[in-house]
Amino acid sequence: MAAPLRIGILCHPTYGGSGVVASELALSLADAGHDVHLFSHEVPPRLARSPGLVQMHRAQGVPYPLFHSTPHDLAITSSILNVHRATGLDILHAHYALPHAVSAFLARAAAQADKDRPAPKLVTTLHGTDITLIGNDPSYAPLTQFVISASDAVTTVSEWLARETRQRFCFATSGPCPIDVVHNFVDTEWFSPNAGTGRSACRRTDGPTAVHVSNFRPVKRVPWLVKAFARSLRGRNATLVLVGDGPDQQECRRVAHELGIEKHVLFLGERDVLPELLAPACVFALSSSSESFGLSALEAMSCGTPVVATDVGGVSEVVEHGRTGLLAPAEDMDGYADNLSALLFDPERAKLMGAAARQAALDRFTRERVVRLYEAIYARVLGRPN
Ligand code: GMT
């Protein structure tokens, strides 16, 4: 690696998705010898569980009667400026366009006023819903478009998201729209087939298990998954294990009750021991209406568990239909149910597909490979050799 860099990473402190990617990247960059600072309004759970040498800056605004909400985003900008003035920062890497690319843009602008050291460069990584949902809202679209064009480099987690970003936010007036596609990565040692009992749940005496992990937001369509799972049973015994929590959880319970499959659906709530839950499962199920990448599916693949998913967004860049999982169109519930059934009740096929899924994770989505790609982007925007 070239000379160590001073890197500030900004992210949402989420259990899944972009918060995990940002935390794992920060830990990997620190392991590689860089001086890494992470800025968020809470400590991301994935970072909190690690002893890695990432310097955490929990930046929270203070309530004030005139403020209708507490501006944590501005506190993040101030925290970045404190670090930059004290030790200097070479790179600000914002994960999720809003608010973090804006917080970083403000910090870069303020640092440009400090003549005693060069301002950091701004790298923005787009994760999906920052473009397809919230960034697209008229309340935010102009600012999203601006901060993308003002970044020194923009990356997306899939080719599909790069296309979506160009279509929605790159106009002739904004000039060329260079986007680097850097897929997400997984810790293939932690997410391993040997995690947990090491025994596949395809052959459990009380029936195979399918597992789903998400934040139960409407875009994940978990109630739809419960209905598809019910169709896959056809009188046979299997269990759907739901991990995570969020706005659709109660609806999932209602649907399970309405379909009379309550004894087949297990609600575990939020859990940290994901590998121990993913590795023994027969199938990992993802049923989103939109998914720029599907990090949880990759984590399951790394554990040697095949994936049944809806063929949306960038999922097909992660899951290869017929080899590492089975994909069905988002509106085809019967096809999705058939795919669940094809793996839940055929342990040999599930085992073969799970082994191919593990190999795909090792071949294409390792930490080493992806961190090198980000380091090359950092070197490029700094005009330094990589
Ligand atoms: O999926 C979520 O609801 C969380 C969201 C996020 O931004 O934290 O996930 C997005 O980023 C993940 C990490 O890059 C991707 O794996 C997810 O596919 C993406 N979610 C969507 O596009 C819906």
Coordinates of C-alpha atoms in Angstrom, one line a residue, residues 121-298:
K121 CA -11.2 15.2 -1.0
L122 CA -14.9 14.0 -1.0
V123 CA -15.8 10.5 -2.1
T124 CA -19.5 9.7 -2.0
T125 CA -20.8 6.1 -2.0
L126 CA -24.5 5.6 -3.0
H127 CA -26.2 2.6 -1.5
G128 CA -29.6 2.5 -3.1
T129 CA -32.5 4.0 -1.3
D130 CA -30.6 7.3 -1.2
I131 CA -31.2 7.4 -4.9
T132 CA -34.3 5.3 -5.6
L133 CA -36.5 6.5 -2.6
I134 CA -35.5 9.4 -0.4
G135 CA -33.1 11.1 -2.9
N136 CA -35.7 11.1 -5.5
D137 CA -38.2 13.0 -3.4
P138 CA -38.7 16.6 -4.7
S139 CA -37.8 17.8 -1.2
Y140 CA -34.3 16.4 -1.6
A141 CA -33.7 15.8 -5.4
P142 CA -32.0 19.1 -6.2
L143 CA -29.5 18.8 -3.3
T144 CA -28.9 15.1 -4.1
Q145 CA -28.1 16.0 -7.7
F146 CA -25.8 18.8 -6.6
V147 CA -23.8 16.9 -4.0
I148 CA -23.3 14.0 -6.5
S149 CA -21.9 16.4 -9.1
A150 CA -19.7 18.2 -6.4
S151 CA -18.1 15.0 -5.1
D152 CA -14.5 14.3 -6.2
A153 CA -15.5 10.7 -6.8
V154 CA -18.9 8.8 -6.8
T155 CA -19.2 5.1 -6.3
T156 CA -22.3 2.8 -6.3
V157 CA -22.7 -0.7 -4.9
S158 CA -23.9 -2.1 -8.2
E159 CA -23.9 -1.6 -11.9
W160 CA -27.7 -1.3 -11.7
L161 CA -27.5 1.6 -9.2
A162 CA -24.9 3.3 -11.4
R163 CA -27.5 3.2 -14.3
E164 CA -30.3 4.4 -12.0
T165 CA -28.1 7.3 -10.7
R166 CA -27.2 8.4 -14.3
Q167 CA -30.8 8.3 -15.4
R168 CA -32.1 10.2 -12.4
F169 CA -29.3 12.6 -11.5
C170 CA -26.8 13.1 -14.3
F171 CA -28.1 15.7 -16.8
A172 CA -26.4 17.2 -19.8
T173 CA -25.9 20.4 -17.8
S174 CA -24.0 18.6 -15.1
G175 CA -21.4 17.4 -17.5
P176 CA -19.9 13.9 -17.5
C177 CA -21.1 11.6 -14.8
P178 CA -18.2 9.3 -13.8
I179 CA -19.3 6.6 -11.4
D180 CA -17.1 3.8 -10.1
V181 CA -18.9 0.6 -9.3
V182 CA -17.6 -1.0 -6.2
H183 CA -19.6 -4.0 -5.0
N184 CA -20.1 -4.6 -1.3
F185 CA -17.9 -7.2 0.5
V186 CA -18.3 -9.7 3.2
D187 CA -16.0 -11.0 6.0
T188 CA -15.7 -14.5 4.7
E189 CA -14.0 -15.7 7.8
W190 CA -16.8 -14.6 10.2
F191 CA -19.6 -15.4 7.7
S192 CA -18.5 -19.1 7.3
P193 CA -20.4 -22.4 6.7
N194 CA -18.9 -23.6 10.0
A195 CA -20.6 -20.9 12.1
G196 CA -23.1 -22.2 14.6
T197 CA -23.7 -25.9 14.8
G198 CA -22.2 -26.4 11.4
R199 CA -25.1 -28.7 10.7
S200 CA -27.4 -27.9 7.8
A201 CA -31.1 -27.2 8.8
C202 CA -32.2 -28.8 5.5
R203 CA -32.3 -32.2 7.2
R204 CA -33.8 -31.2 10.6
T205 CA -36.3 -33.7 11.9
D206 CA -38.8 -30.9 12.4
G207 CA -38.4 -29.7 8.9
P208 CA -36.0 -27.4 7.0
T209 CA -35.7 -23.7 7.7
A210 CA -35.7 -20.6 5.6
V211 CA -34.2 -17.5 7.2
H212 CA -34.8 -13.8 6.4
V213 CA -32.9 -10.8 7.8
S214 CA -33.9 -7.2 7.3
N215 CA -35.2 -4.0 8.9
F216 CA -38.8 -4.9 8.0
R217 CA -39.3 -1.7 6.0
P218 CA -41.9 -1.8 3.3
V219 CA -39.3 -2.0 0.5
K220 CA -38.3 -5.5 2.0
R221 CA -41.9 -6.8 1.5
V222 CA -41.7 -9.3 4.5
P223 CA -45.5 -9.8 4.6
W224 CA -45.3 -10.8 0.9
L225 CA -42.6 -13.3 1.9
V226 CA -44.8 -14.8 4.6
K227 CA -47.5 -15.3 2.0
A228 CA -45.1 -16.9 -0.5
F229 CA -43.7 -19.1 2.2
A230 CA -47.3 -20.3 3.0
R231 CA -47.7 -21.3 -0.7
S232 CA -44.4 -23.2 -0.7
L233 CA -45.5 -25.5 2.2
R234 CA -48.3 -27.4 0.5
G235 CA -49.0 -29.4 3.6
R236 CA -45.3 -30.1 4.4
N237 CA -43.3 -29.0 7.5
A238 CA -40.8 -26.1 7.3
T239 CA -40.0 -23.0 9.4
L240 CA -39.5 -19.4 8.3
V241 CA -37.1 -17.7 10.7
L242 CA -37.6 -13.9 10.6
V243 CA -34.6 -11.9 12.0
G244 CA -34.8 -8.1 12.5
D245 CA -37.5 -5.7 13.3
G246 CA -39.3 -2.7 11.9
P247 CA -42.6 -1.2 10.7
D248 CA -43.9 -4.3 8.9
Q249 CA -43.4 -6.8 11.8
Q250 CA -46.9 -6.6 13.1
E251 CA -48.4 -7.1 9.6
C252 CA -46.2 -10.2 9.3
R253 CA -47.7 -11.6 12.5
R254 CA -51.2 -10.8 11.2
V255 CA -50.6 -12.5 7.8
A256 CA -49.1 -15.6 9.5
H257 CA -52.2 -15.8 11.8
E258 CA -54.6 -15.2 8.9
L259 CA -53.0 -18.0 6.8
G260 CA -52.9 -20.4 9.8
I261 CA -49.1 -20.8 9.6
E262 CA -48.1 -19.2 13.0
K263 CA -46.4 -22.4 14.1
H264 CA -44.2 -22.3 11.0
V265 CA -43.0 -18.6 11.4
L266 CA -40.5 -17.7 14.1
F267 CA -39.9 -14.0 15.0
L268 CA -36.4 -13.6 16.5
G269 CA -36.2 -9.8 16.4
E270 CA -32.9 -8.1 16.0
R271 CA -29.8 -10.3 16.5
D272 CA -26.1 -9.8 16.2
V273 CA -25.2 -13.5 15.8
L274 CA -26.0 -13.5 12.1
P275 CA -23.5 -16.2 10.9
E276 CA -24.8 -18.7 13.5
L277 CA -28.3 -18.1 12.1
L278 CA -27.4 -18.0 8.4
A279 CA -25.1 -21.0 8.2
P280 CA -27.4 -23.7 9.4
A281 CA -30.4 -22.4 7.4
C282 CA -31.4 -24.4 4.3
V283 CA -32.3 -21.2 2.3
F284 CA -31.9 -17.4 2.7
A285 CA -35.0 -15.6 1.5
L286 CA -35.1 -12.0 0.2
S287 CA -38.3 -10.6 -1.2
S288 CA -37.7 -6.8 -1.8
S289 CA -39.4 -4.7 -4.3
S290 CA -36.1 -2.9 -4.9
E291 CA -32.6 -3.8 -3.8
S292 CA -29.5 -2.1 -5.1
F293 CA -27.2 -5.0 -3.9
G294 CA -28.6 -7.2 -1.1
L295 CA -25.8 -7.4 1.5
S296 CA -27.7 -9.8 3.7
A297 CA -27.9 -12.2 0.7
L298 CA -24.2 -12.0 0.2

